[in-house]
XYZ file of C-alpha atoms in Angstrom:
341
model
C -66.324 57.168 139.838
C -69.289 55.531 141.420
C -72.218 55.631 143.811
C -71.978 54.967 147.535
C -74.773 54.727 150.104
C -75.372 56.466 153.419
C -77.942 54.793 155.693
C -79.548 56.809 158.479
C -79.542 56.675 161.417
C -76.871 53.917 161.235
C -74.154 56.062 159.655
C -75.002 59.286 161.569
C -74.273 62.724 160.119
C -70.545 61.900 160.005
C -70.217 61.299 156.220
C -72.057 64.544 155.436
C -70.027 66.543 157.959
C -66.812 65.018 156.618
C -67.699 66.102 153.075
C -68.462 69.670 154.226
C -65.216 69.832 156.213
C -63.334 68.601 153.138
C -64.815 71.152 150.731
C -62.174 73.371 149.147
C -63.924 75.452 146.497
C -67.713 75.299 146.479
C -70.779 74.053 148.352
C -74.224 74.126 146.752
C -76.820 73.069 149.323
C -80.554 72.722 148.733
C -82.742 71.783 151.683
C -86.408 71.478 152.587
C -85.622 71.655 156.334
C -82.265 72.839 157.676
C -82.216 72.971 161.472
C -79.286 70.804 162.631
C -76.775 72.909 164.556
C -73.697 70.813 163.757
C -74.384 71.037 160.018
C -75.089 74.790 160.177
C -71.790 75.297 162.020
C -69.884 73.149 159.498
C -71.286 75.138 156.564
C -70.359 78.454 158.234
C -66.843 77.136 158.913
C -66.477 76.204 155.231
C -67.461 79.740 154.218
C -64.998 81.208 156.710
C -62.102 79.262 155.167
C -62.905 80.599 151.700
C -65.310 78.056 150.207
C -67.988 79.627 147.975
C -71.204 78.572 149.715
C -74.716 78.937 148.313
C -77.735 77.689 150.239
C -81.230 77.353 148.778
C -84.016 76.849 151.299
C -87.681 76.033 150.932
C -89.362 79.190 152.261
C -92.317 77.511 154.005
C -94.461 74.405 154.238
C -97.874 74.304 152.571
C -99.322 75.427 155.927
C -97.220 78.601 155.747
C -95.056 77.434 158.636
C -91.337 78.056 158.191
C -88.770 76.111 160.179
C -85.690 77.419 158.375
C -85.612 80.951 159.799
C -82.938 80.280 162.423
C -80.640 78.650 159.859
C -81.284 81.524 157.446
C -80.358 84.122 160.090
C -77.223 82.279 161.188
C -76.019 81.650 157.633
C -76.725 85.148 156.294
C -75.273 86.626 159.485
C -72.045 84.810 158.667
C -72.038 86.310 155.160
C -73.385 83.290 153.259
C -75.757 83.887 150.347
C -79.110 82.235 151.063
C -82.050 82.297 148.659
C -85.569 80.970 148.650
C -86.127 78.216 146.141
C -87.733 78.847 142.761
C -91.337 80.129 143.226
C -92.334 78.133 140.120
C -92.763 75.155 142.487
C -95.331 74.771 145.272
C -92.496 73.453 147.432
C -88.858 72.603 147.020
C -88.693 69.245 148.745
C -85.294 68.305 147.263
C -82.519 67.580 149.760
C -79.066 67.678 148.187
C -75.513 68.979 148.285
C -72.748 69.254 145.702
C -69.192 69.567 147.002
C -66.547 71.263 144.804
C -68.794 70.764 141.746
C -67.635 67.130 141.696
C -69.405 65.125 144.436
C -73.182 65.058 144.701
C -75.325 63.982 147.664
C -78.878 62.934 146.713
C -80.810 62.547 149.958
C -84.161 61.566 151.400
C -83.190 63.170 154.699
C -83.610 66.734 155.819
C -80.757 68.307 157.706
C -82.603 68.208 160.995
C -81.823 66.198 164.146
C -84.844 63.880 163.752
C -83.824 62.701 160.272
C -80.260 62.097 161.439
C -81.156 60.087 164.540
C -84.728 58.723 164.541
C -85.802 57.976 160.978
C -84.942 55.480 158.268
C -83.398 57.623 155.565
C -80.839 57.297 152.784
C -78.445 59.319 150.698
C -76.567 58.282 147.592
C -73.228 59.982 146.997
C -72.132 60.250 143.382
C -68.596 61.036 142.274
C -69.575 60.861 138.601
C -68.679 64.252 137.193
C -71.582 64.542 134.736
C -74.119 63.805 137.501
C -72.620 66.393 139.859
C -72.516 68.884 136.965
C -76.196 68.248 136.213
C -77.062 68.886 139.860
C -75.176 72.199 139.710
C -76.875 73.128 136.411
C -80.300 72.650 138.001
C -79.196 74.506 141.136
C -78.041 77.444 138.984
C -81.318 77.469 137.036
C -83.498 77.362 140.151
C -81.239 79.889 141.910
C -81.889 82.334 139.048
C -85.553 81.285 138.589
C -84.833 79.932 135.102
C -86.176 76.867 133.270
C -84.243 73.604 133.629
C -84.507 70.663 131.249
C -82.695 67.495 132.364
C -80.750 65.434 129.826
C -82.859 62.431 128.746
C -80.377 59.651 129.537
C -79.338 60.803 133.008
C -79.574 58.580 136.103
C -80.920 61.637 137.927
C -84.710 61.917 138.264
C -86.238 65.379 138.564
C -89.724 66.471 139.518
C -91.751 67.990 138.068
C -89.787 67.201 134.879
C -89.669 63.403 134.482
C -90.332 61.837 137.888
C -93.590 59.989 137.282
C -92.405 58.562 133.952
C -89.077 57.399 135.365
C -90.606 55.760 138.451
C -93.325 54.101 136.327
C -90.711 52.759 133.882
C -88.623 51.456 136.789
C -91.618 49.512 138.142
C -92.639 48.310 134.655
C -89.208 46.777 134.016
C -89.123 44.856 137.325
C -89.274 41.077 136.845
C -89.056 39.285 140.211
C -88.918 41.360 143.412
C -89.723 44.959 144.288
C -89.111 46.522 147.688
C -90.531 49.964 148.425
C -90.052 52.257 151.388
C -92.104 55.448 151.142
C -94.304 57.647 153.284
C -97.054 58.022 150.683
C -98.684 55.753 148.116
C -101.204 58.132 146.576
C -100.427 58.571 142.887
C -102.921 56.664 140.736
C -100.457 56.004 137.891
C -97.888 54.514 140.270
C -100.520 52.454 142.135
C -101.719 51.101 138.779
C -98.138 50.180 137.830
C -97.630 48.411 141.173
C -100.893 46.473 140.690
C -99.678 45.365 137.256
C -96.349 44.298 138.747
C -98.131 42.104 141.312
C -100.433 40.603 138.692
C -97.505 39.623 136.453
C -95.877 37.785 139.359
C -93.519 40.327 140.935
C -93.235 39.889 144.713
C -93.972 43.405 146.003
C -92.979 44.340 149.569
C -94.213 47.755 150.711
C -93.174 49.587 153.859
C -95.677 52.355 154.624
C -96.607 54.646 157.465
C -99.803 53.940 159.442
C -102.917 55.650 158.030
C -103.265 58.074 160.968
C -100.054 59.760 159.781
C -101.759 60.910 156.551
C -102.872 64.501 156.090
C -106.692 64.810 156.382
C -107.092 65.825 152.725
C -105.018 62.824 151.582
C -106.888 60.155 153.550
C -108.976 58.762 150.677
C -106.168 58.232 148.190
C -103.650 57.241 150.871
C -105.742 54.483 152.418
C -107.385 53.530 149.122
C -104.062 53.019 147.389
C -102.732 50.770 150.137
C -105.952 48.727 150.299
C -105.967 48.187 146.530
C -102.348 47.009 146.643
C -103.029 44.699 149.578
C -106.127 43.293 147.862
C -104.123 42.260 144.789
C -101.438 40.564 146.876
C -98.755 43.110 147.713
C -97.389 42.674 151.240
C -97.769 45.886 153.236
C -95.936 46.405 156.518
C -95.171 49.278 158.880
C -91.931 49.828 160.806
C -91.690 49.209 164.534
C -88.140 50.285 165.419
C -87.798 53.565 163.484
C -89.932 56.235 161.858
C -90.166 55.800 158.097
C -89.019 58.789 156.059
C -87.106 57.029 153.254
C -88.131 57.176 149.603
C -86.591 54.057 148.077
C -87.409 51.477 145.396
C -85.286 48.337 144.925
C -85.869 46.054 141.936
C -84.663 42.475 141.446
C -81.702 43.046 143.773
C -79.998 44.914 140.912
C -81.335 48.466 140.603
C -82.557 51.093 143.017
C -83.983 54.614 143.194
C -83.254 56.811 146.217
C -84.185 60.446 146.758
C -86.826 62.863 148.002
C -89.820 61.752 145.898
C -92.988 60.647 147.678
C -95.287 58.541 145.493
C -97.931 61.261 145.443
C -99.289 63.594 142.743
C -97.959 66.724 144.463
C -94.423 65.383 144.418
C -94.563 64.492 140.736
C -96.465 67.513 139.420
C -95.717 70.631 141.453
C -92.639 70.173 143.662
C -88.943 70.301 142.969
C -87.713 66.823 143.881
C -84.558 64.876 143.117
C -83.826 61.152 143.124
C -81.131 59.024 141.512
C -81.207 55.584 139.936
C -78.261 53.305 140.667
C -77.044 49.839 139.762
C -73.865 50.079 141.846
C -73.455 46.542 143.266
C -72.256 47.685 146.705
C -75.015 50.281 147.044
C -77.749 47.877 145.925
C -76.448 45.101 148.186
C -76.529 47.371 151.229
C -80.017 48.596 150.359
C -81.157 44.982 150.037
C -79.652 44.134 153.417
C -81.234 47.188 155.059
C -84.637 46.523 153.469
C -84.565 42.904 154.690
C -83.503 44.039 158.169
C -86.317 46.603 158.318
C -88.846 44.045 157.059
C -87.796 41.656 159.846
C -88.542 44.438 162.368
C -91.887 45.418 160.840
C -95.399 44.045 161.119
C -98.220 43.641 158.642
C -100.391 46.743 158.313
C -103.959 45.821 159.217
C -106.198 47.751 156.819
C -109.508 46.171 157.856
C -112.381 48.510 158.711
C -112.063 47.860 162.448
C -108.300 48.415 162.463
C -108.594 51.603 160.405
C -111.296 52.986 162.703
C -109.060 52.337 165.703
C -105.922 53.723 164.014
C -107.543 56.946 162.815
C -108.587 57.769 166.398
C -104.889 58.304 167.199
C -104.968 61.699 165.538
C -107.484 64.526 165.584
C -108.880 65.937 162.372
C -109.178 62.683 160.428
C -112.653 61.786 159.223
C -113.135 58.018 158.848
C -116.561 58.666 157.289
C -114.707 59.615 154.099
C -113.596 55.998 153.807
C -117.087 54.478 154.307
C -115.903 52.121 157.042
C -118.214 49.734 158.900
C -118.050 49.085 162.634
C -119.658 45.706 162.058
C -117.345 43.329 160.193
C -120.254 41.157 159.081
C -121.922 44.202 157.580
C -118.682 45.032 155.777
C -118.255 41.473 154.533
C -121.830 41.427 153.273
C -121.224 44.494 151.102
C -117.617 43.726 150.281
C -118.344 40.276 148.945
C -121.133 41.579 146.760
C -123.912 39.328 148.127
C -127.371 40.191 146.944
C -130.684 39.248 148.550
């Protein structure tokens, strides 16, 4: 009765496929993106051998683009019930599966080839019955477009219910070291909590994506948050060997949070997200080892004006003027250091 960790791409899709193949009674699957052929085929095979399969899919991205139509057609064509996620949320970004109402998979990864082969991602598998039951309860509520209220003492973290509070409390209770891997550092409350952690002596290591990967309307808070954290002494790096898609926090080598939650207001306030907190020694030890490995294959993220101007040219549609950057470093230093004539 414990938590175990899946690390992508190291572990491949094998543990997920094995769980689907082993299902005997029920599969409840909730996915933001579901495009991987091998997983679609495994789910259809489970249905064909008598497993009760329900699949909840996010209908479309914020842009209106939908990438789940092929999966939807294949699954419904095979007789599987597929529903759009609860319209109460802007998006359902949660990625999860419950097998036989007894084993829950809480994932950062989408079921698409990229997240299985090219990105750093994680899943925590829980065999704790009350956690799997809670995941099914929320699935049932969202399936029927009903309200869901999570139990207060659960290790599961739900957005928009309690995500910001739980992540803030996790950071606040960190004493020595904090490792973060996340695509977005945009939420002001969480940035404030990370600043406080640094100022009380916590060694904060942040893996982030380069600024040009930010959406144009998120440039100010995305870059601003990282610069504030770097200014107060957090170490900020970007991966070299893999794309970063994980959403992971690791505190003091003892506790961790893994799931779908980006550290951004949209994730906390208007999206269905799921993460799980764990203190399983084996899970935490492997996360620590993976985080250290990734850090050794990363490099410091240069957030100077010149570096940002160069980086933002890598993608069209980004407006560096929003960030008030200076081409001339002396000019920037003059203003930045607050010199007055």
